[in-house]
Structures are given as C-alpha cells and as structure tokens.
Coordinates of C-alpha atoms in Angstrom, one line a residue:
M78 CA 103.5 111.1 132.2
R79 CA 103.1 108.0 132.8
R80 CA 100.3 109.0 134.6
A81 CA 98.6 109.9 132.3
S82 CA 99.3 107.1 129.9
W83 CA 96.8 105.2 132.6
V84 CA 94.9 107.7 132.5
A85 CA 94.3 108.7 128.8
G86 CA 93.5 103.8 129.4
A87 CA 91.0 104.8 131.4
V88 CA 89.7 107.0 129.6
V89 CA 90.2 104.7 126.4
L90 CA 88.4 102.3 128.4
A91 CA 85.5 103.9 129.6
F92 CA 84.5 104.6 125.5
L93 CA 84.2 101.2 125.1
A94 CA 82.7 100.6 128.1
V95 CA 80.0 102.2 127.4
F96 CA 79.6 103.2 123.1
F97 CA 80.8 98.8 122.3
G98 CA 79.9 96.6 126.4
W99 CA 77.3 98.0 126.9
P100 CA 74.9 97.7 123.6
V101 CA 77.1 94.0 123.7
A102 CA 76.1 93.2 126.9
S103 CA 72.4 94.6 126.9
M104 CA 72.2 92.6 124.1
L105 CA 73.8 88.7 125.9
W106 CA 71.6 89.9 128.7
R107 CA 68.8 89.0 126.9
G108 CA 70.4 85.0 126.8
I109 CA 69.9 84.3 130.4
S110 CA 66.8 87.9 131.7
S111 CA 62.9 87.8 132.1
D112 CA 61.0 89.0 133.6
S113 CA 61.2 87.2 136.8
G114 CA 65.5 87.0 136.5
I115 CA 67.7 85.1 136.0
D116 CA 66.6 82.5 133.6
L117 CA 69.3 80.0 132.0
T118 CA 66.6 77.8 130.3
G119 CA 66.7 80.0 126.6
Y120 CA 70.4 78.7 126.7
G121 CA 69.8 75.1 127.0
E122 CA 67.1 75.4 124.5
V123 CA 69.5 76.8 121.9
L124 CA 72.6 74.8 123.2
A125 CA 70.3 71.7 122.9
S126 CA 69.6 71.6 119.2
A127 CA 70.8 70.8 116.3
R128 CA 70.5 73.0 114.5
T129 CA 72.4 75.9 116.0
W130 CA 75.4 73.1 116.1
Q131 CA 75.4 72.8 112.1
L132 CA 75.2 77.2 112.0
L133 CA 78.7 76.8 114.6
A134 CA 80.7 73.7 112.4
N135 CA 79.1 75.7 108.8
T136 CA 80.4 79.2 110.3
V137 CA 84.1 77.4 111.5
G138 CA 84.4 75.2 108.1
L139 CA 84.4 78.6 106.6
A140 CA 86.6 80.1 107.8
L141 CA 89.1 77.4 108.1
A142 CA 88.5 76.5 104.0
A143 CA 89.3 80.1 103.5
A144 CA 92.4 80.6 106.8
L145 CA 94.4 77.8 104.8
G146 CA 93.2 80.0 100.8
A147 CA 94.4 82.1 102.0
V148 CA 97.6 80.9 103.3
V149 CA 97.8 79.3 100.3
L150 CA 98.1 82.5 98.6
G151 CA 99.6 84.2 100.8
V152 CA 102.7 83.0 101.7
P153 CA 104.4 82.1 98.3
T154 CA 103.1 86.3 97.4
A155 CA 104.7 87.8 101.2
S156 CA 108.3 86.4 100.2
I157 CA 107.5 87.4 96.2
L158 CA 105.8 91.3 97.1
Y159 CA 108.0 91.6 100.5
R160 CA 111.4 90.6 100.0
R161 CA 112.4 90.2 96.0
R162 CA 112.4 94.0 93.9
V163 CA 109.2 93.7 90.9
P164 CA 108.7 96.3 89.3
G165 CA 105.5 98.5 90.8
G166 CA 106.5 95.7 93.9
A167 CA 104.9 99.5 96.2
L168 CA 102.3 99.4 93.2
L169 CA 100.9 95.6 94.0
R170 CA 101.4 96.3 97.7
G171 CA 98.9 98.4 98.0
L172 CA 97.1 96.4 95.3
I173 CA 96.7 93.9 97.4
T174 CA 95.7 95.8 100.3
V175 CA 92.3 97.2 98.6
P176 CA 90.2 93.5 99.0
F177 CA 91.1 94.1 103.2
V178 CA 89.7 97.6 103.6
L179 CA 87.0 96.8 100.7
P180 CA 83.1 97.0 101.9
T181 CA 82.0 93.3 103.0
V182 CA 79.0 94.5 100.4
V183 CA 81.2 95.9 97.7
V184 CA 83.0 92.4 97.6
G185 CA 79.6 90.6 97.3
V186 CA 78.8 92.5 94.3
A187 CA 82.0 91.7 92.5
F188 CA 81.6 88.2 93.6
R189 CA 77.8 88.6 92.1
A190 CA 78.9 89.5 88.7
L191 CA 82.5 87.8 88.2
L192 CA 80.4 84.1 88.7
G193 CA 76.9 85.3 87.8
P194 CA 74.6 83.5 84.4
T195 CA 76.0 85.9 82.7
G196 CA 79.4 86.6 84.2
P197 CA 82.4 85.9 82.8
L198 CA 83.1 82.9 85.5
G199 CA 79.2 82.0 85.1
W200 CA 80.3 78.8 83.0
L201 CA 81.3 77.6 85.9
G202 CA 78.0 77.0 87.8
L203 CA 79.0 78.4 91.3
D204 CA 77.2 81.5 92.1
G205 CA 75.7 81.1 95.0
T206 CA 77.7 78.3 96.4
T207 CA 79.9 77.7 99.4
F208 CA 82.6 77.8 97.7
S209 CA 81.8 81.3 96.4
V210 CA 81.3 82.3 99.4
V211 CA 84.8 81.1 100.7
L212 CA 86.9 82.8 97.5
A213 CA 85.6 85.5 98.3
L214 CA 86.2 84.9 101.9
V215 CA 89.8 84.5 100.3
F216 CA 89.4 87.4 98.0
F217 CA 89.1 89.5 100.8
N218 CA 91.9 88.6 103.4
V219 CA 94.9 86.7 101.8
A220 CA 96.4 90.4 101.8
V221 CA 96.2 89.3 106.5
V222 CA 98.4 87.4 105.6
A223 CA 101.0 88.7 102.7
R224 CA 101.3 91.5 104.9
Q225 CA 102.3 90.0 108.3
V226 CA 104.4 87.1 106.6
G227 CA 106.1 89.4 104.6
S228 CA 107.0 91.8 106.9
F229 CA 108.0 89.2 109.1
W230 CA 110.2 87.2 106.7
R231 CA 111.6 89.9 105.4
G232 CA 113.1 91.0 108.9
L233 CA 114.3 87.0 109.3
D234 CA 117.8 86.7 108.7
P235 CA 119.1 85.2 105.7
R236 CA 122.5 83.8 106.6
L237 CA 120.9 81.2 108.2
A238 CA 119.5 79.2 104.9
E239 CA 121.7 80.6 103.1
A240 CA 124.2 78.6 105.3
A241 CA 122.1 75.8 104.8
R242 CA 122.1 75.9 101.0
T243 CA 126.2 76.3 101.2
L244 CA 126.3 72.8 103.5
G245 CA 124.5 71.6 99.9
A246 CA 120.8 72.2 100.3
S247 CA 118.4 72.9 98.1
P248 CA 116.0 76.1 97.5
T249 CA 113.0 73.8 98.7
R250 CA 114.8 72.0 101.3
A251 CA 116.1 74.8 102.9
F252 CA 112.7 76.2 102.9
L253 CA 111.3 74.0 104.4
T254 CA 114.6 72.9 107.1
V255 CA 115.0 76.1 107.9
T256 CA 113.4 79.6 107.1
L257 CA 109.2 77.9 107.2
P258 CA 109.6 77.2 111.1
Q259 CA 111.0 80.9 111.5
L260 CA 107.7 81.6 110.1
V261 CA 105.0 79.8 111.6
P262 CA 104.5 82.6 114.1
A263 CA 103.3 84.2 112.0
I264 CA 101.3 82.6 109.6
V265 CA 99.8 81.1 112.9
A266 CA 98.7 84.9 114.0
S267 CA 97.7 85.5 110.7
A268 CA 95.3 82.6 109.7
C269 CA 94.1 83.7 113.2
L270 CA 93.5 86.7 112.5
V271 CA 92.1 85.6 109.2
L272 CA 89.3 83.4 110.9
L273 CA 88.1 86.2 113.0
F274 CA 87.9 88.5 109.8
C275 CA 85.9 85.8 108.6
S276 CA 83.6 84.7 111.1
T277 CA 82.3 87.9 111.3
A278 CA 81.8 88.9 107.3
F279 CA 78.1 89.8 106.8
G280 CA 77.7 91.0 103.8
I281 CA 80.1 89.3 101.9
V282 CA 77.3 85.7 103.0
L283 CA 74.6 88.7 102.6
T284 CA 75.3 89.6 99.1
L285 CA 76.4 85.8 97.6
G286 CA 74.1 83.9 99.4
T287 CA 73.9 81.9 102.5
P288 CA 74.8 78.1 102.6
A289 CA 73.2 75.8 104.2
P290 CA 72.3 76.7 107.1
G291 CA 73.6 80.0 107.5
T292 CA 76.0 80.9 109.5
L293 CA 75.7 82.0 113.5
E294 CA 76.1 86.5 112.3
T295 CA 73.0 86.1 109.9
E296 CA 71.0 83.3 112.3
I297 CA 72.1 86.2 114.6
Y298 CA 69.6 88.9 111.7
T299 CA 67.2 86.6 110.8
Q300 CA 66.1 85.3 114.2
T301 CA 66.6 90.0 115.5
T302 CA 64.7 91.4 112.6
V303 CA 63.1 88.0 111.3
F304 CA 61.2 86.4 114.6
L305 CA 62.3 88.9 117.2
D306 CA 63.9 86.2 119.1
L307 CA 66.6 88.2 121.1
R308 CA 66.8 84.7 124.2
T309 CA 68.0 82.7 121.0
A310 CA 70.8 85.4 119.2
A311 CA 71.7 86.3 122.2
V312 CA 72.6 83.1 123.5
L313 CA 74.3 82.9 119.5
S314 CA 76.3 85.5 120.4
T315 CA 78.0 84.4 122.9
L316 CA 79.2 80.8 121.2
Q317 CA 80.2 84.0 119.0
L318 CA 82.4 85.9 121.2
L319 CA 83.6 83.0 123.0
I320 CA 84.6 81.9 119.7
V321 CA 86.2 85.4 118.9
V322 CA 88.5 85.3 122.6
A323 CA 89.9 82.1 122.1
T324 CA 91.3 83.1 119.0
L325 CA 92.1 86.8 119.8
V326 CA 94.0 85.1 122.9
V327 CA 96.2 82.8 120.3
S328 CA 96.4 85.4 118.2
A329 CA 97.7 88.1 120.7
R330 CA 100.4 85.4 121.7
L331 CA 102.4 84.5 118.1
N332 CA 101.9 88.4 117.2
R333 CA 104.7 89.0 120.3
R334 CA 106.7 86.9 119.2
T335 CA 107.1 88.2 115.6
E336 CA 106.9 92.0 116.4
S337 CA 109.8 91.2 118.2
R338 CA 111.6 90.0 115.4
L339 CA 110.5 92.3 112.8
K340 CA 113.3 95.1 114.6
L341 CA 116.1 92.6 114.0
R342 CA 117.3 93.8 110.4
D343 CA 115.3 95.7 107.6
N344 CA 117.0 93.6 104.5
P345 CA 117.3 94.3 101.3
E346 CA 114.9 93.6 98.6
L347 CA 116.7 91.5 95.7
P348 CA 116.1 90.7 92.4
L349 CA 114.1 87.5 90.8
G350 CA 116.6 84.4 91.1
R351 CA 115.0 81.4 89.3
E352 CA 113.7 79.5 92.8
D353 CA 111.3 81.9 93.4
V354 CA 109.7 80.4 89.4
P355 CA 106.6 78.8 91.4
A356 CA 106.5 81.8 93.8
A357 CA 105.9 84.3 92.2
V358 CA 103.0 82.5 89.3
I359 CA 101.3 82.2 92.7
A360 CA 101.5 85.6 93.1
A361 CA 101.2 86.7 89.7
F362 CA 97.6 84.0 90.1
T363 CA 96.7 85.8 93.4
V364 CA 97.6 89.9 92.7
F365 CA 95.9 89.9 88.9
G366 CA 93.4 86.3 88.9
L367 CA 92.3 86.9 92.7
E368 CA 92.5 90.1 93.5
L369 CA 92.2 91.9 90.5
L370 CA 89.9 90.6 88.3
P371 CA 86.5 90.7 90.5
L372 CA 86.7 94.4 90.8
A373 CA 87.7 94.2 86.8
T374 CA 84.9 92.6 85.8
L375 CA 82.6 94.8 88.8
L376 CA 84.0 97.5 86.4
I377 CA 83.5 96.4 82.8
R378 CA 79.3 96.0 84.1
S379 CA 79.5 98.9 85.5
V380 CA 79.4 100.5 81.8
R381 CA 77.6 97.5 80.4
V382 CA 73.6 98.4 79.5
D383 CA 72.4 96.1 77.3
G384 CA 75.4 95.1 75.0
A385 CA 76.7 98.0 74.8
W386 CA 79.0 100.4 76.7
S387 CA 77.3 103.6 79.2
L388 CA 77.2 105.4 81.8
H389 CA 73.6 104.5 82.0
N390 CA 73.9 103.5 85.6
Y391 CA 75.9 106.3 87.0
A392 CA 73.5 109.4 85.4
A393 CA 71.1 107.0 87.3
L394 CA 73.3 107.6 90.8
A395 CA 71.2 110.6 91.8
S396 CA 67.9 108.6 91.4
S397 CA 66.8 106.0 94.5
G398 CA 66.7 103.9 92.2
D399 CA 63.3 101.8 90.5
G400 CA 60.2 100.2 92.7
F401 CA 61.7 102.3 96.0
S402 CA 58.6 105.5 96.6
G403 CA 60.6 107.5 97.7
G404 CA 64.4 107.8 99.7
V405 CA 67.2 109.7 99.2
T406 CA 69.3 108.9 95.7
V407 CA 72.4 106.9 96.3
L408 CA 74.9 110.0 95.6
A409 CA 73.1 111.9 98.8
A410 CA 73.5 108.2 100.0
L411 CA 77.8 108.9 99.1
Q412 CA 77.4 111.5 100.8
H413 CA 76.2 110.2 104.0
S414 CA 78.5 107.8 104.2
L415 CA 81.8 110.3 103.9
Q416 CA 80.2 112.4 106.4
A417 CA 80.0 109.3 109.1
A418 CA 83.3 107.9 107.7
V419 CA 84.6 111.0 108.2
D420 CA 83.5 111.2 112.0
A421 CA 84.4 108.2 112.7
T422 CA 87.6 108.6 111.1
W423 CA 88.9 111.5 114.2
I424 CA 86.8 110.1 116.9
S425 CA 89.0 106.3 116.2
L426 CA 92.2 108.2 116.3
L427 CA 91.4 110.8 118.4
F428 CA 91.8 107.4 121.4
G429 CA 93.3 105.5 119.5
I430 CA 96.4 107.7 119.9
P431 CA 97.0 107.3 123.5
L432 CA 95.4 103.9 123.3
A433 CA 98.7 103.2 120.9
L434 CA 101.3 105.3 123.1
L435 CA 100.3 103.5 126.9
L436 CA 100.3 100.0 124.2
S437 CA 103.9 101.2 122.6
R438 CA 105.6 101.6 125.8
R439 CA 108.0 98.3 127.7
V440 CA 107.2 97.6 130.8
R441 CA 106.8 94.3 133.6
G442 CA 105.0 92.9 136.3
V443 CA 101.4 94.5 136.7
A444 CA 101.7 97.0 134.6
A445 CA 102.9 94.2 131.7
A446 CA 99.5 92.0 132.4
G447 CA 97.1 94.8 131.9
Q448 CA 98.9 96.3 128.9
R449 CA 98.0 92.1 127.4
V450 CA 94.5 92.9 129.0
L451 CA 93.5 96.1 127.4
D452 CA 94.9 94.6 124.0
L453 CA 92.9 91.9 124.0
A454 CA 89.3 95.0 125.3
I455 CA 90.5 97.0 122.1
M456 CA 90.4 94.5 119.5
L457 CA 86.8 92.6 120.6
P458 CA 84.9 95.2 118.4
L459 CA 87.0 93.1 115.5
G460 CA 85.0 90.3 116.2
V461 CA 81.7 90.5 117.8
S462 CA 78.8 90.8 115.2
A463 CA 78.3 94.3 114.2
V464 CA 74.6 92.8 113.9
T465 CA 75.8 92.1 117.8
L466 CA 76.3 95.7 118.1
G467 CA 74.2 97.9 116.3
F468 CA 71.0 95.4 118.0
G469 CA 72.7 96.3 121.1
Y470 CA 72.4 100.1 120.8
V471 CA 68.8 99.8 120.0
V472 CA 68.1 96.8 123.0
S473 CA 70.1 99.3 125.8
L474 CA 68.5 102.5 124.8
Q475 CA 65.5 101.2 124.1
A476 CA 64.1 102.1 128.1
V477 CA 66.3 105.8 127.9
A478 CA 66.2 107.6 124.9
P479 CA 64.2 104.5 122.0
Q480 CA 64.3 107.9 119.3
L481 CA 68.1 108.6 119.5
A482 CA 68.6 104.7 118.7
H483 CA 66.9 105.1 115.1
S484 CA 68.6 108.7 114.3
G485 CA 71.6 108.0 112.5
T486 CA 73.1 110.1 115.7
L487 CA 75.4 107.0 117.7
V488 CA 76.0 105.9 113.2
P489 CA 80.0 107.3 113.2
L490 CA 80.5 106.2 116.9
A491 CA 79.5 102.2 116.5
Q492 CA 81.4 103.0 113.3
A493 CA 84.1 104.5 115.2
V494 CA 84.5 101.5 117.5
V495 CA 84.5 99.3 114.6
A496 CA 87.4 101.4 112.9
L497 CA 89.5 101.8 116.6
P498 CA 91.0 98.3 116.7
L499 CA 92.3 98.6 113.9
V500 CA 94.0 102.2 113.8
V501 CA 95.8 101.0 117.1
R502 CA 96.6 98.2 115.2
S503 CA 98.5 100.8 113.1
L504 CA 100.3 103.2 115.6
V505 CA 100.9 100.3 118.0
P506 CA 104.1 97.8 115.6
A507 CA 105.6 101.3 114.8
M508 CA 105.7 103.0 117.9
R509 CA 107.2 99.7 119.5
A510 CA 110.3 99.9 117.0
I511 CA 112.0 102.6 118.6
D512 CA 114.2 102.4 120.5
P513 CA 114.0 102.6 124.4
R514 CA 117.3 104.0 125.1
L515 CA 116.2 107.0 122.2
R516 CA 114.0 108.1 124.9
D517 CA 116.4 107.4 128.0
A518 CA 119.5 109.8 126.1
A519 CA 116.5 112.3 125.4
A520 CA 115.5 111.8 129.8
T521 CA 119.2 112.2 130.3
L522 CA 120.0 115.0 128.5
G523 CA 117.7 117.0 130.3
A524 CA 114.3 116.2 127.7
T525 CA 110.9 117.0 129.6
P526 CA 108.3 113.2 128.5
W527 CA 106.4 116.1 127.4
R528 CA 109.1 117.1 124.6
I529 CA 110.3 113.5 125.0
L530 CA 106.3 112.6 123.8
R531 CA 107.1 115.2 120.9
T532 CA 110.3 114.6 119.7
V533 CA 111.0 110.9 119.7
D534 CA 107.7 109.1 119.8
G535 CA 105.9 112.5 117.6
P536 CA 107.8 111.7 114.4
V537 CA 106.8 108.2 114.6
L538 CA 103.9 108.5 115.2
A539 CA 103.1 111.5 112.7
R540 CA 103.6 108.9 110.0
A541 CA 102.2 106.3 110.9
L542 CA 98.7 108.0 110.9
G543 CA 98.1 107.7 107.9
I544 CA 97.9 104.1 107.2
G545 CA 95.9 104.7 111.1
A546 CA 93.2 106.8 109.0
G547 CA 93.1 105.7 106.1
F548 CA 91.7 101.6 107.6
A549 CA 89.3 103.7 109.6
F550 CA 87.5 106.1 107.4
A551 CA 87.6 102.8 104.3
T552 CA 87.1 100.3 107.7
S553 CA 84.0 102.9 108.3
L554 CA 82.8 103.6 105.3
G555 CA 82.0 100.6 104.1
E556 CA 81.0 99.0 107.6
F557 CA 77.4 97.8 107.4
G558 CA 75.9 95.4 110.5
A559 CA 75.7 97.3 112.8
T560 CA 74.7 101.0 110.8
S561 CA 72.2 98.9 109.5
F562 CA 70.2 99.2 112.5
L563 CA 71.2 103.0 113.7
A564 CA 71.0 104.5 110.1
S565 CA 67.6 107.0 109.5
P566 CA 65.7 106.0 106.4
E567 CA 66.2 109.6 106.0
R568 CA 70.0 108.8 106.7
A569 CA 71.2 105.8 104.7
T570 CA 74.9 105.2 103.4
L571 CA 75.5 104.0 100.7
P572 CA 76.3 100.3 101.6
I573 CA 72.8 100.2 103.1
L574 CA 71.1 101.6 99.5
I575 CA 74.1 98.2 97.6
A576 CA 71.9 95.9 99.5
R577 CA 68.0 97.1 99.5
L578 CA 68.7 97.5 95.5
L579 CA 70.1 94.8 95.3
G580 CA 67.2 93.0 97.2
R581 CA 64.6 94.7 94.4
P582 CA 64.2 93.0 91.2
G583 CA 64.7 95.6 88.1
G584 CA 68.1 95.5 85.8
D585 CA 68.7 99.1 86.5
N586 CA 68.5 98.8 90.2
Y587 CA 71.8 95.8 90.0
G588 CA 72.9 98.6 87.6
M589 CA 73.0 101.1 90.1
A590 CA 74.3 98.4 92.9
L591 CA 76.8 98.1 90.1
A592 CA 77.8 101.3 89.8
A593 CA 77.4 102.2 93.9
S594 CA 79.8 99.0 94.5
V595 CA 82.7 100.8 92.2
L596 CA 82.2 104.7 93.7
L597 CA 82.5 102.7 97.0
A598 CA 86.2 100.2 95.8
V599 CA 87.3 103.6 93.8
I600 CA 87.0 106.1 97.4
C601 CA 88.5 103.3 99.6
G602 CA 91.2 102.0 96.6
T603 CA 92.7 105.7 96.9
M604 CA 92.4 106.4 100.4
M605 CA 95.0 103.4 100.4
L606 CA 96.9 103.9 97.6
L607 CA 97.9 107.3 99.0
S608 CA 98.2 105.7 102.7
E609 CA 100.5 102.9 101.0
Y610 CA 102.1 105.4 99.2
L611 CA 102.8 108.6 101.4
R612 CA 103.8 106.5 104.4
P613 CA 108.4 105.8 104.3
R614 CA 109.8 103.0 103.6
S615 CA 111.6 102.4 107.3
A616 CA 107.6 102.6 108.7
R617 CA 106.3 99.5 106.3
T618 CA 107.7 97.0 107.4
T619 CA 106.7 97.5 111.2
I620 CA 103.7 98.7 110.8
G621 CA 102.7 95.8 108.0
G622 CA 103.8 93.4 110.6
A623 CA 100.1 94.3 111.8
W624 CA 97.7 93.8 108.9

C-alpha cells in the first residue's frame, strides 16, 4: 500500500511536470537564453529598471493592503459565524465563500456596476482608483481568513479564556492576552494565502482598470501580448515566482500548526452575547455590505435597461454582441465553459485524490521531508501567473505542435492544473483528522491495506469530495488568464467573451456582460452552496482549516 501511494505521487508529479513545469520552465528559459546560449543580460537590464521595482512595489502593496483588510474584516466575521449560534449560520458561511470562487472577471464587473458613474456608489468617485482594486481584492479573499481562522478558533479550548474572565479580566483583555496569541498562526497563515491570491488576481485588475504603474501580472501580459518581449516577461515571472515560493513556505509552516489544533475539540456554537456586538456589526457589514451589495447591484443592473425593468440583456445572450463580426454567442461560450470545467474537475479529482491520501499520511524522517516538498510543489500553480502558464504552453509547443496550443484541447488540462491545489487543500485536512488508531485497529483485525482504505478512509474522503469538486468546478469555470491564450476563437469561454464585451463600446455589449456575469455567479455560487450544504457538520471544521 505504501509503495502504491508513492507510485501515485510519482504519477501526479509527472502530470505536473508535463502540464505545469514544462510550460513555465519554457517561459522562464526565455529570460536566460539567447541564440548563442546562456545570456543573463536580460536580468540585468530588467532588474536595473526603476519601472520593475515600481511594479514590484505596487504588486506587493496592493496585496498587503488587501490582506490587511481581509484580516480586519475576516477575524470578527469568523468569531460570529463559526463560534456563535446565528440564524441561517450555515447559509451565511456558504454565502461568504461564494465570492472566493467567483471568476475574477465577474468580480471586476460587479464592482464596476457598483462604483461606476451610474452605480449606487458612483458618487464616491472610486471607479478606476487603486482603492476600488483593493476593495475588490478584499471582497474576493475575506472568506479565506474567515474560514481558516473561524475553523481554528472553533477548535480552541475555551477554558483558558474562561479562566481569565473568572480572574477578573474583561472580555477585551481576555481576547487580547489569551485568545489572540493562540490565533496568530492561523491569522498569519490565512494572510499569506490572501497575499498569494492577490498577487495573481489578473482578471480583477484588468476589468477594474490597472492602477499605475501596473502589477507584475499585468506587465507580464502586456510584454507577451503587446510587445512580444518574452525576455522581460520571463524575468518578471521569475520575480513573481520568488514571491510565491517565499509566501508558500511561511504559509505551509503555519498551516501545520493550525491543523494539529483543529483536531483537539469541536466546541458547540454558543448564543450571541453582549460582548459580541462589535464583532456582529463588523460581520454584518462584511456579509451584507461588502459581499452581497456588489452581487445584488450586478443582478439589478443586469435587468435595468434605459431606466426600466427588462430582460433584454438576457435575451441578447443568444447573440455575440454589437460590433462583432461572427464569433460565438454568449450562450455557446457558456456551454464551452461548462464542458471545459467538467473535464477539468474530473481530471483534478483523478490526480488530487491519490495525492491527498499520500500527503495525509503521518510519516517521519525523509518521507516527511518529501511530503513537505511535494506539498509546496502542488501549491505553486496557485501563485504562478496564469498568464505565464498560458503563454508557456504556446512557447513550449511552438516547435513541437504549434496548432495544439491554440486548438482549445489544452484548456481543461490547464484549468485542472490551477484547480488541483484547491482539491488537495480541501481533502488533506479531512484525511489528517482520521485517528491513526482506527487504521491500526483495522489492520490488527486482519483488514488488508486496500480494505482499510475503503472502509476507514473511504467514507471521510467521500464526504470531503463535495467541497473539492465544488472548488475545482468553480475555479475552472472562471479561469481567465491561461484560457485566454489557449482557447480557440470558435471555442471561447464565457470569461473571455465577457472581457471582450467590456472592451467594446455600446450599451448592449455592457448589458450582455452584466447578464453573462450574473449567469456565471449563479452557477458558481450554487455549486459552492450545495457543497457547503451537503458536507456533514463533522467534516466542516477540518476542511475549513485549509480554506
């Protein structure tokens, strides 16, 4: 059984090497190669440019601001939704997760509808500003903090804080001196994940307007598609990769500390108390103001045409939009997206399940070190620019099969690579929560390794598959960066077509983009709400520790 596990791990690594490592390496190779061989002058030129460091500072600054905002709003929200008994608590936990799995293009469209000149908050003058980008990034990532910190917080032993209260400490002092120090690893780990996701939120920045001077990812896109300067793009991709690796190392170390704590207890939800009022106010603002208001605005604007209620924008989805000569219709693009997402989901599950089983085993020594390296490798696709990945396919296949890169065949594979880390992160905490003594007892009673896998691990794995499949499907459905390079014109996906509609003048095009974004949001949101509802209570604490 152990040998089979490592063989499965080797197969997954081979998959990542071919469909992730090779394209990314081909792209990065352009930064150090020339016709005469190795040439590092490109690094010297790019790193010596003041613009490069401005791009780096702007990327990190946006990510840090969004991470801070997500922590400030996410921690109080976690306190209410995961520790207190509130009406519709399960529904609210599902709702705050929906924005995280929404396509980044949809998030950008929603905030344009909210903050634009004709939007309900247009009077604030935030449309096209850096603050609007940060606000959208917080909207997108606050669920990461709320879920991870909330699940960890729920597993803490409450008797320490109760003892402090008994000794005369106020609720605030008990939180600051007893609870908060215990929460720090979970808070920092979730903030690292937010930093990771914010550094690659290409679709949000693209649709809301690139804040000057831009970000590393927007510059990579510009250098590859506009200037065809692969050397500069490769150097910038290397900088982004270094940031990703450093973030992942810190996050992985802190995550190991939180996972061990999550197994200690599953404390019951308590009624709201007077000391919960400040946190409840922040949680209400987060759920209803930050999370639901942009989505409600998107829905309302999609059914308003010339000041009247109308379904014209939805009826127009059977066309390809004004100003387009031919091309796929919006409904056809939705069909292409659904087909690719289904394929990407089963591919990611096919490789994610054996990988989760391997990473969840309690091992020591060399095997434990191998687990950590494998875990880090699995997370890389989340942080590497999807633009780098997509153009990497084009570059790597240029001499071998140039038609394949633009045929659309590789779209599900690229989307599966991006979704695989989310599948693994959804399954591993649930598998690690299984008491190893159960496996030992089954083996003592004569069960074979395969029977132990089927009877002990299988039921837990089956319950966790719902959330893994939901994340994979929603992520694949909204993937934009890599798909924009790989999808053929006649097989364009819906996020790509939405971006095209936004780039074309005309009221019908904008209205269709709104309606198409609502369709994507409804599909993704329904998938995640079903996953949250179908997942049993006993699995929610452990799985939530990762996301």
